Amino acid sequence: MTDNPTNTPEDMDGPRRDFLLISTTALGVAGVAMAAWPFIHSINPAKDVLALASTEVDLSSIEVGMAITVMWRGKPVFIRHRTAKEIEAAEAVDLSELRDPETDADRVQKTQWLVNIGVCTHLGCIPSGQSVGDKRGDFDGWFCPCHGSHYDTSGRIRKGPAPFNLPVPPYVFTDETMIVIG
Amino acid sequence: MKRIQSSNRLVQWIDDRLPIFSYADSNVIAYPTPKNLSYWWNYGSIAGIVLVIMLVTGIFLAMNYQPHADVAFASVERIVRDVNYGWLLRYLHMNGASMFFIVVYIHMFRGLYFGSYKAPREILWMVGVTIYVAMMATAFMGYVLPWGQMSFWGATVITNLFSAIPLIGDYIVTWIWGGFSVDVPTINRFFVWHYLLPMILVMLVVVHLWALHVHKSSNPLGIDIKTPQDMMPFHPFYTIKDLYGLGLFMIFFMYFVFFQPNFFGEADNYIPANPMVTPPHIMPEWYFLPFYAILRAVPDKLGGVVVMFAGVLILYVLPWLDTSRVRSATFRPIYKQLFWIFLADCIYLGYLGSQPAEGANLWLGRAATLYYFLHFMVLMPLVGKLEKPKPLPSSIFEEVSKKCRAKED
């Protein structure tokens, strides 16, 4: 190699410097990216926030036809003790009529208890229909006052701008009348 | 400012309308810098980077901190225990404050040794002193925010300094507190100032750099830049040198963050603030200790406060107290000795500040305080006139070349 006259230090210098520059820059960028992560992650939910991520609800005091609203992860969850008529109406719907087709059976664990997140899937308002005398919309479920979305007795979108049904949160029955949401 | 000519048409288009590329070129890339800067010239850029680290960690801490006396302590503990990487943010910020002062003190003593404050850089120096004062205010108010015992009693003692003002002192203190003791309104406003002052600091740093770039950096020889041969472009020579120094500094900084995060702190500050009980040994953070020693050396309330503030403010008139026209202590045989004695005096004052003020310490504190002012007010003006400086080299270029030749031989 030393015999090769073209391999002078001057010739070597260009590629060597390129290598040093590129590898230094790459390492620097990687270092800054790694240092950025703790900052980005620090504004994700903290451990104490995550610890409050499930809510236990006693259903025994809810009469047939009544509904309660509980808070879960800072959002309202609608729990309705449905009447036989409401259940029948929800089950009778033809799936082809639905914007977001889902059977009622897929949306409940026990037919009399409907558990939905009470946030309109359009732009996040809280639909009315929880209290006696509230507007319930054309399908006797919920009606969103912001932009006029109508939900049925299974919390499915039937009319108005909202694209999806009211979401069903993950929950389990711990006994006949106790549920844990989340 | 020299306008750049770029082959990239977008760069050129932007630069013709807003000359940011020309500006960066004149001030960071081609920026002419003396060839002979030593590693003592690294600390300015390190201080700037520490300021950025403090701002970024501070902004993210503020997203989880609650400036209310009832919950402030718990919110800081929550940051450390529950917030993702909150411990890292807090320890970076806590130790970053100490690092900031270490770096700035080295930077200031560099200026003292090499006469960086002398004509034509007096305003550069004075802006620097203002930055230092703003830093002290910011650090003090930041220390109050965790609302531990040291926070609370530190805040009580420091704000009570203003009660020494004749006649209106008590009203001033009530005004600062927003009540009759350090309490809910105080922590709320301290949080606001602690967030606002760093923004002012950033602006002061811009002014500091503006003044710096007029006459450029001073240098270890303390002689003026005369020809282009005395200088070299900032990039890549000093960017690389600064980065290397930064790397070493970050190792030092991270050692404390990861292995000794509470080294500079006080255990008592992990006890929630209690307005009914003062801890037995209350002491300011280490970077205030020399001034704390000066405060205690004067056996009079108003006198102590005045002398302590004078100890800081005297730095503003330093360019006129030093009567020597030779900048670098390298060529000033007597001042060079005095510099080291003064440095030792400052460190000793810091040590005394950490000790109980009783017995011999009281008198030693008075002697050290006296010497502190003697250095500035008597020795500096006198030595500048009486001392015979060594002959100065004729140019930076010549001196650098001489060193290079010596190395080659």
Coordinates of C-alpha atoms in Angstrom, one line a residue:
Chain A
M1 CA 0.0 0.0 0.0
T2 CA 2.8 2.3 0.8
D3 CA 4.2 1.6 -2.7
N4 CA 1.1 2.9 -4.3
P5 CA 1.9 6.5 -5.3
T6 CA -1.8 7.5 -5.6
N7 CA -2.5 6.7 -2.0
T8 CA -0.9 9.9 -0.6
P9 CA -2.2 11.4 2.6
E10 CA -3.9 14.2 0.6
D11 CA -6.0 11.6 -1.3
M12 CA -6.9 9.8 1.9
D13 CA -8.0 12.9 3.6
G14 CA -11.2 13.6 1.7
P15 CA -12.9 10.3 2.3
R16 CA -11.5 10.1 5.9
R17 CA -13.1 13.5 6.7
D18 CA -16.3 12.5 5.0
F19 CA -16.5 9.4 7.2
L20 CA -15.7 11.4 10.3
L21 CA -18.3 14.1 9.5
I22 CA -21.1 11.6 8.6
S23 CA -20.4 9.3 11.5
T24 CA -20.2 12.2 14.0
T25 CA -23.4 13.7 12.7
A26 CA -25.2 10.4 12.7
L27 CA -24.2 9.8 16.3
G28 CA -25.2 13.3 17.3
V29 CA -28.6 13.0 15.7
A30 CA -29.1 9.6 17.4
G31 CA -28.0 11.0 20.8
V32 CA -30.4 14.0 20.5
A33 CA -33.3 11.7 19.4
M34 CA -32.7 9.5 22.4
A35 CA -32.4 12.5 24.8
A36 CA -35.7 13.8 23.4
W37 CA -37.7 10.7 24.4
P38 CA -37.8 11.3 28.2
F39 CA -39.1 14.8 27.4
I40 CA -41.8 13.5 25.0
H41 CA -42.8 10.7 27.3
S42 CA -43.0 12.9 30.4
I43 CA -46.2 14.4 29.2
N44 CA -47.8 11.1 28.6
P45 CA -50.2 9.9 31.4
A46 CA -48.2 9.5 34.6
K47 CA -48.4 6.5 36.8
D48 CA -51.0 8.0 39.2
V49 CA -53.2 8.9 36.2
L50 CA -53.0 5.3 34.9
A51 CA -53.7 4.0 38.4
L52 CA -57.1 5.7 38.2
A53 CA -57.9 4.2 34.8
S54 CA -60.6 1.8 36.1
T55 CA -63.9 2.6 37.7
E56 CA -66.2 0.2 39.8
V57 CA -70.0 0.8 39.6
D58 CA -72.8 -0.7 41.6
L59 CA -75.9 -1.2 39.4
S60 CA -78.3 -2.4 42.0
S61 CA -80.0 0.9 42.6
I62 CA -80.8 1.6 39.0
E63 CA -84.5 1.0 38.3
V64 CA -85.7 -0.3 35.0
G65 CA -85.9 2.6 32.5
M66 CA -83.4 4.7 34.4
A67 CA -79.9 5.6 33.5
I68 CA -76.8 6.9 35.4
T69 CA -73.7 8.6 34.3
V70 CA -70.3 7.7 35.8
M71 CA -66.9 9.1 35.2
W72 CA -64.3 6.9 33.7
R73 CA -60.9 8.3 32.6
G74 CA -62.3 11.8 32.7
K75 CA -65.2 10.9 30.4
P76 CA -68.9 10.2 31.1
V77 CA -70.0 6.6 30.8
F78 CA -73.8 6.1 30.2
I79 CA -75.3 3.0 32.0
R80 CA -78.9 2.4 31.1
H81 CA -81.2 -0.2 32.6
R82 CA -83.2 -0.9 29.5
T83 CA -86.9 -1.7 29.4
A84 CA -88.2 -4.7 27.5
K85 CA -89.5 -2.4 24.8
E86 CA -86.1 -0.7 24.4
I87 CA -84.4 -4.1 24.1
E88 CA -86.9 -5.3 21.6
A89 CA -86.5 -2.1 19.5
A90 CA -82.7 -2.4 19.6
E91 CA -82.7 -6.1 18.6
A92 CA -85.3 -5.6 15.8
V93 CA -83.2 -3.2 13.7
D94 CA -82.1 -4.5 10.3
L95 CA -78.3 -4.1 10.1
S96 CA -78.6 -2.7 6.5
E97 CA -80.3 0.4 8.0
L98 CA -77.2 1.1 10.1
R99 CA -74.3 3.5 9.3
D100 CA -72.0 1.5 11.6
P101 CA -73.5 -1.9 11.5
E102 CA -73.4 -3.8 14.8
T103 CA -75.9 -6.1 16.3
D104 CA -77.3 -5.3 19.8
A105 CA -75.9 -8.5 21.1
D106 CA -72.4 -7.4 20.2
R107 CA -72.8 -4.3 22.2
V108 CA -74.1 -5.7 25.5
Q109 CA -73.1 -8.4 27.9
K110 CA -76.5 -8.6 29.7
T111 CA -79.3 -7.4 27.5
Q112 CA -80.9 -5.2 30.2
W113 CA -77.6 -3.3 30.8
L114 CA -76.3 -1.0 28.1
V115 CA -72.9 0.5 28.9
N116 CA -71.6 3.2 26.5
I117 CA -69.1 6.0 26.5
G118 CA -71.3 9.1 26.4
V119 CA -69.2 11.1 24.0
C120 CA -70.6 11.8 20.5
T121 CA -68.4 10.3 17.9
H122 CA -68.9 13.5 15.7
L123 CA -66.9 16.1 17.7
G124 CA -67.0 15.1 21.3
C125 CA -70.1 16.7 22.9
I126 CA -72.1 14.8 25.5
P127 CA -75.5 13.7 24.0
S128 CA -78.7 14.2 26.1
G129 CA -81.1 11.5 27.1
Q130 CA -79.8 10.4 30.5
S131 CA -82.4 12.2 32.6
V132 CA -86.2 11.9 32.5
G133 CA -87.5 14.6 30.2
D134 CA -84.3 15.0 28.2
K135 CA -84.5 15.0 24.4
R136 CA -83.7 11.4 23.3
G137 CA -83.9 11.9 19.5
D138 CA -85.9 10.1 16.9
F139 CA -84.8 6.7 18.0
D140 CA -85.5 7.0 21.7
G141 CA -81.8 6.7 22.6
W142 CA -79.7 9.8 22.8
F143 CA -79.6 13.1 20.9
C144 CA -76.5 15.2 20.6
P145 CA -77.4 18.9 20.9
C146 CA -74.3 20.2 19.2
H147 CA -74.9 19.0 15.6
G148 CA -78.0 16.9 15.9
S149 CA -76.9 13.2 15.9
H150 CA -79.5 10.7 16.9
Y151 CA -78.6 7.4 18.7
D152 CA -80.9 4.5 19.2
T153 CA -81.6 2.4 22.3
S154 CA -78.4 0.4 21.6
G155 CA -76.3 3.6 21.3
R156 CA -75.9 3.2 17.6
I157 CA -75.8 6.2 15.3
R158 CA -79.0 6.5 13.2
K159 CA -79.2 10.0 11.9
G160 CA -77.0 13.1 11.9
P161 CA -73.3 13.8 11.2
A162 CA -71.7 11.3 13.7
P163 CA -69.8 8.5 11.8
F164 CA -69.8 5.8 14.5
N165 CA -71.8 4.2 17.3
L166 CA -71.2 5.3 20.9
P167 CA -68.2 3.2 21.9
V168 CA -68.6 0.4 24.4
P169 CA -65.8 0.6 27.0
P170 CA -64.1 -2.6 28.2
Y171 CA -66.0 -3.8 31.4
V172 CA -66.6 -7.0 33.3
F173 CA -69.4 -8.1 35.7
T174 CA -67.8 -9.0 39.0
D175 CA -71.2 -10.2 40.3
E176 CA -74.9 -9.8 39.3
T177 CA -74.9 -6.1 39.8
M178 CA -71.3 -4.9 40.0
I179 CA -69.2 -3.9 37.0
V180 CA -65.6 -2.7 36.7
I181 CA -65.0 -0.5 33.7
G182 CA -61.5 -0.4 32.3
Chain B
M1 CA -22.1 41.6 7.5
K2 CA -20.8 39.9 4.4
R3 CA -23.6 38.5 2.2
I4 CA -23.1 34.9 1.2
Q5 CA -23.5 33.7 -2.4
S6 CA -25.2 30.3 -2.4
S7 CA -25.5 27.9 -5.4
N8 CA -28.8 26.7 -3.8
R9 CA -31.5 29.0 -5.3
L10 CA -33.9 28.5 -2.4
V11 CA -31.2 29.5 0.1
Q12 CA -30.3 32.5 -2.0
W13 CA -34.0 33.5 -2.4
I14 CA -34.5 33.4 1.4
D15 CA -31.3 35.1 2.1
D16 CA -32.1 38.0 -0.2
R17 CA -35.3 38.6 1.8
L18 CA -34.2 37.6 5.3
P19 CA -30.4 37.2 5.5
I20 CA -30.4 34.4 8.1
F21 CA -27.8 32.4 6.2
S22 CA -25.5 35.4 5.8
Y23 CA -26.1 36.1 9.5
A24 CA -25.2 32.6 10.6
D25 CA -22.2 32.6 8.3
S26 CA -20.9 35.9 9.8
N27 CA -21.5 35.0 13.3
V28 CA -21.0 31.2 13.6
I29 CA -19.3 29.8 10.5
A30 CA -16.8 32.3 9.1
Y31 CA -16.9 34.3 12.3
P32 CA -13.2 35.3 12.9
T33 CA -11.9 34.1 16.2
P34 CA -8.4 34.5 17.7
K35 CA -6.2 31.6 16.9
N36 CA -4.9 31.2 20.4
L37 CA -8.0 30.6 22.6
S38 CA -7.4 28.1 25.4
Y39 CA -9.9 25.7 27.0
W40 CA -10.8 28.5 29.4
W41 CA -12.7 30.0 26.5
N42 CA -15.0 27.0 26.4
Y43 CA -17.2 28.0 29.3
G44 CA -19.2 30.7 27.5
S45 CA -20.7 28.2 25.1
I46 CA -21.1 25.6 27.8
A47 CA -23.0 28.2 29.9
G48 CA -25.3 28.8 26.9
I49 CA -26.0 25.1 26.5
V50 CA -26.7 24.7 30.2
L51 CA -29.2 27.6 29.9
V52 CA -30.9 25.7 27.1
I53 CA -31.0 22.5 29.1
M54 CA -32.5 24.5 32.1
L55 CA -35.1 26.0 29.8
V56 CA -36.2 22.8 28.3
T57 CA -36.2 20.7 31.5
G58 CA -37.9 23.7 33.2
I59 CA -40.7 23.9 30.6
F60 CA -41.4 20.2 30.9
L61 CA -41.3 20.3 34.7
A62 CA -43.8 23.2 34.7
M63 CA -46.2 21.0 32.8
N64 CA -46.5 18.9 36.0
Y65 CA -45.7 21.3 38.8
Q66 CA -48.4 23.1 40.8
P67 CA -47.5 26.4 42.3
H68 CA -49.8 26.3 45.3
A69 CA -48.5 26.0 48.9
D70 CA -50.9 23.2 49.7
V71 CA -49.8 20.9 46.9
A72 CA -46.4 22.2 45.6
F73 CA -44.4 19.7 47.7
A74 CA -46.6 16.8 46.7
S75 CA -46.6 17.8 43.0
V76 CA -42.7 17.7 43.0
E77 CA -42.8 14.3 44.6
R78 CA -45.3 13.2 42.1
I79 CA -43.0 14.4 39.3
V80 CA -40.2 12.3 40.8
R81 CA -42.3 9.1 41.4
D82 CA -45.2 9.1 39.0
V83 CA -44.4 11.2 36.0
N84 CA -42.6 9.3 33.2
Y85 CA -38.9 10.2 33.5
G86 CA -39.9 13.0 35.9
W87 CA -37.0 12.0 38.1
L88 CA -34.6 12.7 35.2
L89 CA -36.2 16.0 34.4
R90 CA -36.0 17.1 38.0
Y91 CA -32.5 16.0 38.6
L92 CA -31.3 17.5 35.4
H93 CA -32.9 20.8 36.4
M94 CA -31.7 20.7 40.1
N95 CA -28.1 19.8 39.2
G96 CA -28.2 21.9 36.1
A97 CA -28.6 25.0 38.4
S98 CA -25.4 24.0 40.2
M99 CA -23.6 23.3 36.9
F100 CA -24.8 26.7 35.6
F101 CA -23.1 28.4 38.5
I102 CA -19.9 26.3 38.3
V103 CA -19.6 27.1 34.6
V104 CA -20.4 30.8 35.0
Y105 CA -18.0 31.2 37.9
I106 CA -15.2 29.6 35.9
H107 CA -16.2 31.9 33.0
M108 CA -16.1 35.0 35.3
F109 CA -12.8 34.1 36.9
R110 CA -11.4 33.5 33.4
G111 CA -12.5 37.1 32.7
L112 CA -10.8 38.3 35.9
Y113 CA -7.5 36.6 35.1
F114 CA -7.3 37.5 31.5
G115 CA -8.7 41.0 31.9
S116 CA -11.6 40.3 29.5
Y117 CA -13.5 43.2 31.1
K118 CA -11.1 45.9 29.9
A119 CA -11.6 48.4 27.1
P120 CA -13.3 48.0 24.7
R121 CA -15.3 45.2 26.4
E122 CA -16.7 47.0 29.4
I123 CA -20.3 46.8 28.4
L124 CA -19.9 43.2 27.4
W125 CA -18.7 42.6 31.0
M126 CA -21.5 44.6 32.6
V127 CA -24.1 42.7 30.6
G128 CA -22.4 39.6 31.9
V129 CA -22.7 40.8 35.5
T130 CA -26.4 41.5 34.9
I131 CA -26.8 37.9 33.6
Y132 CA -25.2 36.7 36.8
V133 CA -27.5 38.8 39.0
A134 CA -30.6 37.5 37.0
M135 CA -29.3 34.0 37.4
M136 CA -29.0 34.4 41.2
A137 CA -32.6 35.7 41.4
T138 CA -33.9 32.9 39.2
A139 CA -32.0 30.2 41.2
F140 CA -33.3 31.6 44.5
M141 CA -36.9 31.6 43.3
G142 CA -36.5 28.1 41.8
Y143 CA -35.2 26.8 45.1
V144 CA -38.4 28.0 46.8
L145 CA -40.7 26.1 44.5
P146 CA -40.4 22.5 45.9
W147 CA -41.8 24.0 49.1
G148 CA -39.6 22.0 51.5
Q149 CA -38.2 23.3 54.8
M150 CA -35.1 24.9 53.1
S151 CA -37.3 26.4 50.4
F152 CA -39.6 28.0 52.9
W153 CA -37.0 29.3 55.3
G154 CA -34.6 30.3 52.5
A155 CA -37.5 32.4 51.1
T156 CA -38.2 33.8 54.5
V157 CA -34.7 34.8 55.2
I158 CA -33.8 36.2 51.8
T159 CA -37.1 38.2 51.5
N160 CA -36.5 39.6 55.0
L161 CA -33.2 41.1 53.7
F162 CA -35.4 43.8 52.3
S163 CA -36.8 44.6 55.7
A164 CA -33.5 46.2 56.4
I165 CA -34.4 49.1 54.2
P166 CA -35.1 52.1 56.5
L167 CA -38.7 53.3 57.0
I168 CA -40.4 51.3 54.2
G169 CA -38.6 48.0 54.7
D170 CA -41.6 46.2 56.3
Y171 CA -44.0 47.4 53.7
I172 CA -41.7 46.2 50.9
V173 CA -41.5 42.8 52.5
T174 CA -45.3 42.5 52.8
W175 CA -45.5 43.6 49.2
I176 CA -43.1 41.0 48.1
W177 CA -44.9 38.3 50.1
G178 CA -48.4 39.4 49.1
G179 CA -49.3 38.7 52.8
F180 CA -47.9 38.7 56.2
S181 CA -45.6 35.7 55.7
V182 CA -44.2 33.6 52.9
D183 CA -47.4 31.8 51.8
V184 CA -49.8 31.0 49.0
P185 CA -49.4 34.3 47.1
T186 CA -45.6 34.2 47.4
I187 CA -45.1 30.8 45.8
N188 CA -47.5 31.7 43.0
R189 CA -45.7 34.9 42.1
F190 CA -42.2 33.3 42.6
F191 CA -43.3 30.6 40.1
V192 CA -44.2 33.3 37.6
W193 CA -40.9 35.1 38.1
H194 CA -39.0 31.9 37.9
Y195 CA -40.6 31.2 34.5
L196 CA -40.2 34.8 33.3
L197 CA -36.7 35.7 34.3
P198 CA -35.0 33.0 32.2
M199 CA -36.7 34.5 29.1
I200 CA -35.1 37.8 30.1
L201 CA -31.9 35.9 30.6
V202 CA -32.0 34.7 27.1
M203 CA -32.4 38.2 25.8
L204 CA -29.5 39.3 28.0
V205 CA -27.4 36.5 26.5
V206 CA -28.3 37.8 23.0
V207 CA -27.1 41.3 24.1
H208 CA -24.0 39.7 25.6
L209 CA -23.2 38.0 22.3
W210 CA -24.0 41.1 20.3
A211 CA -21.4 43.0 22.4
L212 CA -19.0 40.1 22.1
H213 CA -19.2 40.0 18.3
V214 CA -18.3 43.7 18.0
H215 CA -14.7 43.4 19.3
K216 CA -14.6 39.6 19.2
S217 CA -13.3 37.3 22.0
S218 CA -10.4 38.4 24.1
N219 CA -7.6 35.9 24.2
P220 CA -5.0 34.4 26.6
L221 CA -2.3 36.9 25.5
G222 CA -4.7 39.8 26.0
I223 CA -3.5 41.6 22.9
D224 CA -5.7 43.1 20.2
I225 CA -6.4 41.3 16.9
K226 CA -4.3 43.1 14.4
T227 CA -4.3 41.1 11.1
P228 CA -6.5 38.4 9.6
Q229 CA -3.6 36.1 10.3
D230 CA -4.3 36.4 14.0
M231 CA -7.7 34.7 13.5
M232 CA -9.3 31.6 12.1
P233 CA -12.9 30.8 11.3
F234 CA -15.1 29.7 14.1
H235 CA -16.3 26.7 12.2
P236 CA -15.0 24.0 12.2
F237 CA -12.1 24.9 14.5
Y238 CA -14.0 26.2 17.5
T239 CA -17.2 24.3 17.0
I240 CA -15.3 21.1 17.3
K241 CA -13.3 22.4 20.3
D242 CA -16.5 23.6 22.0
L243 CA -18.2 20.3 21.3
Y244 CA -15.2 18.3 22.8
G245 CA -15.3 20.5 25.9
L246 CA -19.1 20.1 26.1
G247 CA -18.7 16.3 26.0
L248 CA -16.3 16.3 28.9
F249 CA -18.6 18.7 30.8
M250 CA -21.6 16.6 30.1
I251 CA -19.9 13.5 31.6
F252 CA -19.2 15.6 34.8
F253 CA -22.9 16.8 34.8
M254 CA -24.4 13.4 34.2
Y255 CA -22.3 11.8 36.9
F256 CA -24.2 14.0 39.4
V257 CA -27.6 13.5 37.7
F258 CA -27.4 9.7 37.7
F259 CA -25.2 8.8 40.6
Q260 CA -25.3 11.7 43.1
P261 CA -28.6 13.6 42.3
N262 CA -28.9 15.2 45.7
F263 CA -25.2 16.0 46.2
F264 CA -25.7 19.7 45.9
G265 CA -29.0 19.7 47.8
E266 CA -30.0 19.7 51.5
A267 CA -31.8 16.7 53.1
D268 CA -34.1 19.1 55.0
N269 CA -35.7 20.2 51.7
Y270 CA -37.4 16.8 51.6
I271 CA -39.4 17.8 54.7
P272 CA -42.5 19.7 53.7
A273 CA -42.5 23.4 54.5
N274 CA -43.5 24.1 58.1
P275 CA -44.1 27.8 59.0
M276 CA -43.9 26.9 62.7
V277 CA -40.4 25.3 62.9
T278 CA -37.1 26.5 61.5
P279 CA -34.5 23.8 60.8
P280 CA -31.5 24.0 63.1
H281 CA -28.9 24.6 60.3
I282 CA -30.2 26.8 57.6
M283 CA -27.8 27.5 54.8
P284 CA -28.2 28.8 51.2
E285 CA -27.3 26.8 48.2
W286 CA -23.5 26.6 47.7
Y287 CA -23.3 29.2 45.0
F288 CA -24.6 31.9 47.4
L289 CA -22.3 30.9 50.3
P290 CA -19.5 33.6 49.8
F291 CA -22.2 36.4 49.9
Y292 CA -23.9 34.7 52.8
A293 CA -20.5 34.9 54.7
I294 CA -20.2 38.6 53.8
L295 CA -23.7 39.2 55.1
R296 CA -23.0 37.6 58.4
A297 CA -19.6 39.3 58.8
V298 CA -21.2 42.7 59.4
P299 CA -22.7 43.0 62.9
D300 CA -25.5 45.3 61.7
K301 CA -28.7 44.4 59.9
L302 CA -28.8 47.2 57.3
G303 CA -25.0 47.3 57.0
G304 CA -24.8 43.5 56.3
V305 CA -27.3 43.7 53.5
V306 CA -25.7 46.8 51.9
V307 CA -22.2 45.2 52.1
M308 CA -23.5 41.9 50.6
F309 CA -25.2 43.6 47.7
A310 CA -22.1 45.8 47.2
G311 CA -20.0 42.6 47.0
V312 CA -22.0 41.7 43.8
L313 CA -22.5 45.1 42.4
I314 CA -18.8 46.1 42.7
L315 CA -18.3 43.9 39.7
Y316 CA -20.1 46.5 37.5
V317 CA -17.3 49.0 38.1
L318 CA -14.5 46.5 37.8
P319 CA -13.4 47.9 34.4
W320 CA -12.6 51.2 36.1
L321 CA -11.1 49.9 39.3
D322 CA -8.4 48.0 37.3
T323 CA -6.0 50.8 36.2
S324 CA -3.7 48.5 34.3
R325 CA -3.8 48.7 30.5
V326 CA -2.3 45.2 30.2
R327 CA -5.2 42.7 30.0
S328 CA -3.7 39.2 30.6
A329 CA -2.4 38.4 34.0
T330 CA 0.3 36.4 32.2
F331 CA 2.2 39.6 31.8
R332 CA 1.3 41.1 35.2
P333 CA 3.6 39.4 37.8
I334 CA 2.0 41.0 40.9
Y335 CA -1.6 41.0 39.8
K336 CA -1.2 37.3 38.9
Q337 CA -0.4 36.5 42.5
L338 CA -3.3 38.7 43.7
F339 CA -5.7 36.9 41.4
W340 CA -5.0 33.5 43.1
I341 CA -5.1 35.0 46.5
F342 CA -8.5 36.6 45.6
L343 CA -9.8 33.3 44.3
A344 CA -8.7 31.5 47.5
D345 CA -10.4 34.3 49.5
C346 CA -13.7 33.7 47.6
I347 CA -13.5 30.0 48.2
Y348 CA -12.7 30.5 51.8
L349 CA -15.6 32.9 52.2
G350 CA -17.8 30.1 50.7
Y351 CA -16.4 27.7 53.2
L352 CA -17.1 30.1 56.1
G353 CA -20.7 30.6 54.8
S354 CA -21.3 26.9 55.3
Q355 CA -20.0 27.0 58.9
P356 CA -21.9 28.2 62.0
A357 CA -21.2 31.9 62.5
E358 CA -19.6 31.8 66.0
G359 CA -16.3 32.2 67.7
A360 CA -13.2 32.4 65.5
N361 CA -15.3 32.0 62.3
L362 CA -16.9 35.4 63.0
W363 CA -13.5 37.1 62.9
L364 CA -12.1 35.1 60.0
G365 CA -15.3 36.0 58.1
R366 CA -14.7 39.6 58.8
A367 CA -11.1 39.4 57.6
A368 CA -12.0 37.5 54.4
T369 CA -14.8 40.1 53.7
L370 CA -12.3 42.9 54.3
Y371 CA -9.9 41.4 51.9
Y372 CA -12.6 40.8 49.3
F373 CA -13.2 44.6 49.1
L374 CA -9.5 45.5 49.6
H375 CA -8.8 43.5 46.5
F376 CA -11.2 45.5 44.3
M377 CA -11.0 48.9 45.9
V378 CA -7.3 49.2 46.9
L379 CA -5.1 46.5 45.4
M380 CA -6.5 46.6 41.8
P381 CA -6.2 50.4 41.3
L382 CA -2.8 50.5 43.0
V383 CA -1.2 47.5 41.4
G384 CA -2.3 48.7 38.0
K385 CA -0.3 51.8 38.5
L386 CA 2.7 50.5 40.4
E387 CA 3.4 47.1 38.7
K388 CA 5.8 46.9 35.8
P389 CA 4.3 44.5 33.3
K390 CA 6.3 42.1 31.2
P391 CA 6.8 43.0 27.5
L392 CA 3.8 42.0 25.4
P393 CA 4.2 39.8 22.3
S394 CA 3.8 41.7 19.1
S395 CA 1.0 39.6 17.6
I396 CA -1.1 36.5 18.2
F397 CA 0.1 35.1 14.9
E398 CA 3.7 35.4 15.8
E399 CA 3.2 33.8 19.2
V400 CA 1.1 30.9 17.8
S401 CA 3.7 30.3 15.1
K402 CA 6.5 30.2 17.6
K403 CA 4.7 27.6 19.7
C404 CA 4.1 25.5 16.6
R405 CA 7.7 25.6 15.6
A406 CA 8.7 24.6 19.1
K407 CA 6.4 21.6 18.9
E408 CA 7.8 20.6 15.5
D409 CA 11.4 20.8 16.8

